[in-house]
C-alpha atoms as a printed R data frame, in Angstrom:
    type eleno elety resid chain resno      x       y       z
1   ATOM     1    CA   MET     A     1 47.884   1.736  -4.910
2   ATOM     2    CA   THR     A     2 49.357  -0.310  -2.045
3   ATOM     3    CA   MET     A     3 48.001  -3.517  -0.748
4   ATOM     4    CA   SER     A     4 46.547  -3.817   2.753
5   ATOM     5    CA   MET     A     5 48.189  -6.201   5.115
6   ATOM     6    CA   ILE     A     6 45.116  -8.541   4.792
7   ATOM     7    CA   ASP     A     7 45.388  -8.408   0.935
8   ATOM     8    CA   CYS     A     8 49.110  -9.295   1.205
9   ATOM     9    CA   VAL     A     9 48.499 -12.273   3.490
10  ATOM    10    CA   ARG     A    10 45.770 -13.586   1.025
11  ATOM    11    CA   THR     A    11 48.171 -12.968  -1.873
12  ATOM    12    CA   PHE     A    12 51.053 -14.805  -0.187
13  ATOM    13    CA   ALA     A    13 48.885 -17.678   0.689
14  ATOM    14    CA   SER     A    14 47.686 -17.941  -3.021
15  ATOM    15    CA   LEU     A    15 51.338 -17.595  -4.249
16  ATOM    16    CA   ALA     A    16 52.506 -20.330  -1.888
17  ATOM    17    CA   ASP     A    17 49.716 -22.648  -3.379
18  ATOM    18    CA   CYS     A    18 51.044 -21.794  -6.877
19  ATOM    19    CA   LEU     A    19 54.489 -23.217  -5.840
20  ATOM    20    CA   SER     A    20 53.001 -26.455  -4.714
21  ATOM    21    CA   GLY     A    21 52.544 -27.933  -8.224
22  ATOM    22    CA   PRO     A    22 55.175 -29.717 -10.131
23  ATOM    23    CA   CYS     A    23 55.858 -26.817 -12.524
24  ATOM    24    CA   GLY     A    24 54.390 -23.985 -10.359
25  ATOM    25    CA   GLY     A    25 55.494 -20.433 -10.298
26  ATOM    26    CA   PHE     A    26 54.599 -16.754 -10.270
27  ATOM    27    CA   THR     A    27 55.875 -13.311 -11.152
28  ATOM    28    CA   ILE     A    28 54.293 -10.235  -9.501
29  ATOM    29    CA   ALA     A    29 54.743  -6.525  -9.347
30  ATOM    30    CA   PRO     A    30 55.815  -5.865  -5.760
31  ATOM    31    CA   THR     A    31 53.625  -2.823  -5.020
32  ATOM    32    CA   THR     A    32 50.276  -4.127  -6.475
33  ATOM    33    CA   CYS     A    33 50.745  -7.855  -6.599
34  ATOM    34    CA   ALA     A    34 49.618  -7.856 -10.183
35  ATOM    35    CA   THR     A    35 50.639 -10.928 -12.071
36  ATOM    36    CA   ILE     A    36 53.163 -10.329 -14.879
37  ATOM    37    CA   THR     A    37 52.167 -12.184 -18.041
38  ATOM    38    CA   THR     A    38 54.174 -10.740 -20.999
39  ATOM    39    CA   GLY     A    39 57.899 -10.321 -21.719
40  ATOM    40    CA   TYR     A    40 60.923 -12.102 -20.573
41  ATOM    41    CA   ALA     A    41 61.946 -12.504 -16.876
42  ATOM    42    CA   VAL     A    42 65.472 -12.791 -15.679
43  ATOM    43    CA   SER     A    43 66.830 -12.665 -12.189
44  ATOM    44    CA   VAL     A    44 69.122  -9.700 -11.671
45  ATOM    45    CA   HIS     A    45 69.885  -9.983  -7.973
46  ATOM    46    CA   PRO     A    46 71.716 -13.410  -7.622
47  ATOM    47    CA   GLU     A    47 72.640 -12.301  -4.038
48  ATOM    48    CA   HIS     A    48 68.967 -12.422  -3.141
49  ATOM    49    CA   GLU     A    49 68.122 -15.892  -4.703
50  ATOM    50    CA   LYS     A    50 66.663 -18.135  -2.045
51  ATOM    51    CA   ILE     A    51 66.251 -21.843  -2.419
52  ATOM    52    CA   ILE     A    52 63.691 -23.706  -0.291
53  ATOM    53    CA   THR     A    53 63.629 -27.520  -0.263
54  ATOM    54    CA   ARG     A    54 60.266 -28.041   1.457
55  ATOM    55    CA   ARG     A    55 56.713 -26.747   0.981
56  ATOM    56    CA   VAL     A    56 56.568 -22.961   0.997
57  ATOM    57    CA   THR     A    57 54.236 -21.099   3.259
58  ATOM    58    CA   ALA     A    58 52.711 -17.587   3.092
59  ATOM    59    CA   LEU     A    59 55.049 -16.682   6.027
60  ATOM    60    CA   ASP     A    60 58.110 -17.775   3.983
61  ATOM    61    CA   LEU     A    61 57.122 -15.473   1.122
62  ATOM    62    CA   HIS     A    62 56.363 -12.585   3.467
63  ATOM    63    CA   HIS     A    63 59.700 -13.046   5.285
64  ATOM    64    CA   TYR     A    64 61.561 -13.198   1.881
65  ATOM    65    CA   VAL     A    65 59.883 -10.049   0.546
66  ATOM    66    CA   SER     A    66 60.644  -8.224   3.921
67  ATOM    67    CA   THR     A    67 64.295  -9.248   3.566
68  ATOM    68    CA   VAL     A    68 64.616  -8.040  -0.142
69  ATOM    69    CA   ARG     A    69 62.429  -4.964  -0.022
70  ATOM    70    CA   ASP     A    70 65.154  -2.614  -0.879
71  ATOM    71    CA   ALA     A    71 65.887  -4.553  -4.062
72  ATOM    72    CA   LEU     A    72 62.216  -4.867  -4.884
73  ATOM    73    CA   ALA     A    73 61.938  -1.093  -4.502
74  ATOM    74    CA   LEU     A    74 64.293  -0.529  -7.473
75  ATOM    75    CA   PRO     A    75 62.826   0.540 -10.708
76  ATOM    76    CA   GLY     A    76 61.530  -2.366 -12.848
77  ATOM    77    CA   ARG     A    77 62.021  -5.099 -10.302
78  ATOM    78    CA   VAL     A    78 59.422  -7.838  -9.732
79  ATOM    79    CA   PHE     A    79 59.121 -10.736  -7.280
80  ATOM    80    CA   GLY     A    80 59.227 -14.223  -8.677
81  ATOM    81    CA   GLY     A    81 59.119 -17.799  -7.555
82  ATOM    82    CA   TRP     A    82 59.171 -21.137  -9.454
83  ATOM    83    CA   ARG     A    83 59.356 -24.820  -8.555
84  ATOM    84    CA   ASP     A    84 62.066 -26.907 -10.251
85  ATOM    85    CA   PRO     A    85 60.133 -29.917 -11.521
86  ATOM    86    CA   ASP     A    86 63.249 -32.164 -11.414
87  ATOM    87    CA   THR     A    87 64.194 -31.486  -7.764
88  ATOM    88    CA   GLY     A    88 61.063 -30.030  -6.161
89  ATOM    89    CA   SER     A    89 63.153 -27.081  -4.928
90  ATOM    90    CA   ILE     A    90 61.594 -23.671  -4.772
91  ATOM    91    CA   TYR     A    91 63.452 -20.721  -5.997
92  ATOM    92    CA   LEU     A    92 62.625 -17.109  -4.908
93  ATOM    93    CA   ASP     A    93 64.209 -14.111  -6.557
94  ATOM    94    CA   VAL     A    94 64.111 -10.552  -7.561
95  ATOM    95    CA   SER     A    95 63.850 -10.259 -11.330
96  ATOM    96    CA   MET     A    96 63.372  -7.728 -14.162
97  ATOM    97    CA   VAL     A    97 61.003  -8.200 -17.074
98  ATOM    98    CA   THR     A    98 61.833  -6.835 -20.418
99  ATOM    99    CA   PRO     A    99 59.882  -7.078 -23.754
100 ATOM   100    CA   SER     A   100 63.265  -7.819 -25.624
101 ATOM   101    CA   LEU     A   101 64.698 -11.272 -25.590
102 ATOM   102    CA   ALA     A   102 68.138  -9.913 -26.620
103 ATOM   103    CA   GLU     A   103 68.007  -7.608 -23.577
104 ATOM   104    CA   ALA     A   104 66.934 -10.486 -21.283
105 ATOM   105    CA   LEU     A   105 69.710 -12.756 -22.543
106 ATOM   106    CA   GLU     A   106 72.301  -9.916 -22.067
107 ATOM   107    CA   LEU     A   107 71.061  -9.406 -18.466
108 ATOM   108    CA   ALA     A   108 71.175 -13.080 -17.735
109 ATOM   109    CA   LEU     A   109 74.768 -13.235 -19.018
110 ATOM   110    CA   ARG     A   110 75.733 -10.169 -16.846
111 ATOM   111    CA   TYR     A   111 74.096 -11.649 -13.759
112 ATOM   112    CA   ASP     A   112 75.416 -15.334 -14.384
113 ATOM   113    CA   GLN     A   113 71.917 -16.795 -14.801
114 ATOM   114    CA   LEU     A   114 71.270 -20.087 -16.652
115 ATOM   115    CA   ALA     A   115 68.073 -19.048 -18.360
116 ATOM   116    CA   VAL     A   116 65.362 -16.412 -18.903
117 ATOM   117    CA   TYR     A   117 61.650 -17.116 -18.696
118 ATOM   118    CA   ASP     A   118 59.343 -16.401 -21.780
119 ATOM   119    CA   PHE     A   119 55.820 -15.675 -20.526
120 ATOM   120    CA   ALA     A   120 54.449 -16.104 -24.065
121 ATOM   121    CA   THR     A   121 55.544 -19.753 -24.383
122 ATOM   122    CA   GLY     A   122 55.722 -20.511 -20.618
123 ATOM   123    CA   GLU     A   123 59.287 -21.961 -21.135
124 ATOM   124    CA   SER     A   124 62.762 -21.113 -19.992
125 ATOM   125    CA   ILE     A   125 65.221 -20.119 -22.675
126 ATOM   126    CA   PRO     A   126 68.788 -21.157 -21.983
127 ATOM   127    CA   VAL     A   127 71.429 -18.384 -21.931
128 ATOM   128    CA   THR     A   128 73.300 -20.388 -24.398
129 ATOM   129    CA   ALA     A   129 70.583 -19.565 -27.006
130 ATOM   130    CA   PRO     A   130 71.695 -17.184 -29.702
131 ATOM   131    CA   VAL     A   131 71.075 -13.603 -28.933
132 ATOM   132    CA   PRO     A   132 68.610 -12.191 -31.694
133 ATOM   133    CA   ALA     A   133 69.902  -9.234 -33.639
134 ATOM   134    CA   ALA     A   134 68.475  -5.906 -32.638
135 ATOM   135    CA   ALA     A   135 65.617  -4.807 -34.840
């Protein structure tokens, strides 16, 4: 199911609000805008990372998604945004979510990322963390 333009505008407004808190963030499926709540997220398109140093608007999010739509159309890609509590900067990116921490850390190394996000704990895991052995 695809979202109507009105639904997308409402979703972008809600997502922009999520980024206004000190530790705000979101990860959504690009075709349904469903919130991702399990697994490990890692940015896999560093060329599409966007940093915004002011309050983000729905229009900012719409513009970003329009710019990276080809990357978001790739299998397994999700749209993420988070606010760095130390700097207040907003980061937008195209990520993948995997159920495996080992796979997430390997992807993070491959794409020169500093951390992966664990939805279960709500915390970032530094790429320097030991990679768990495959089960």
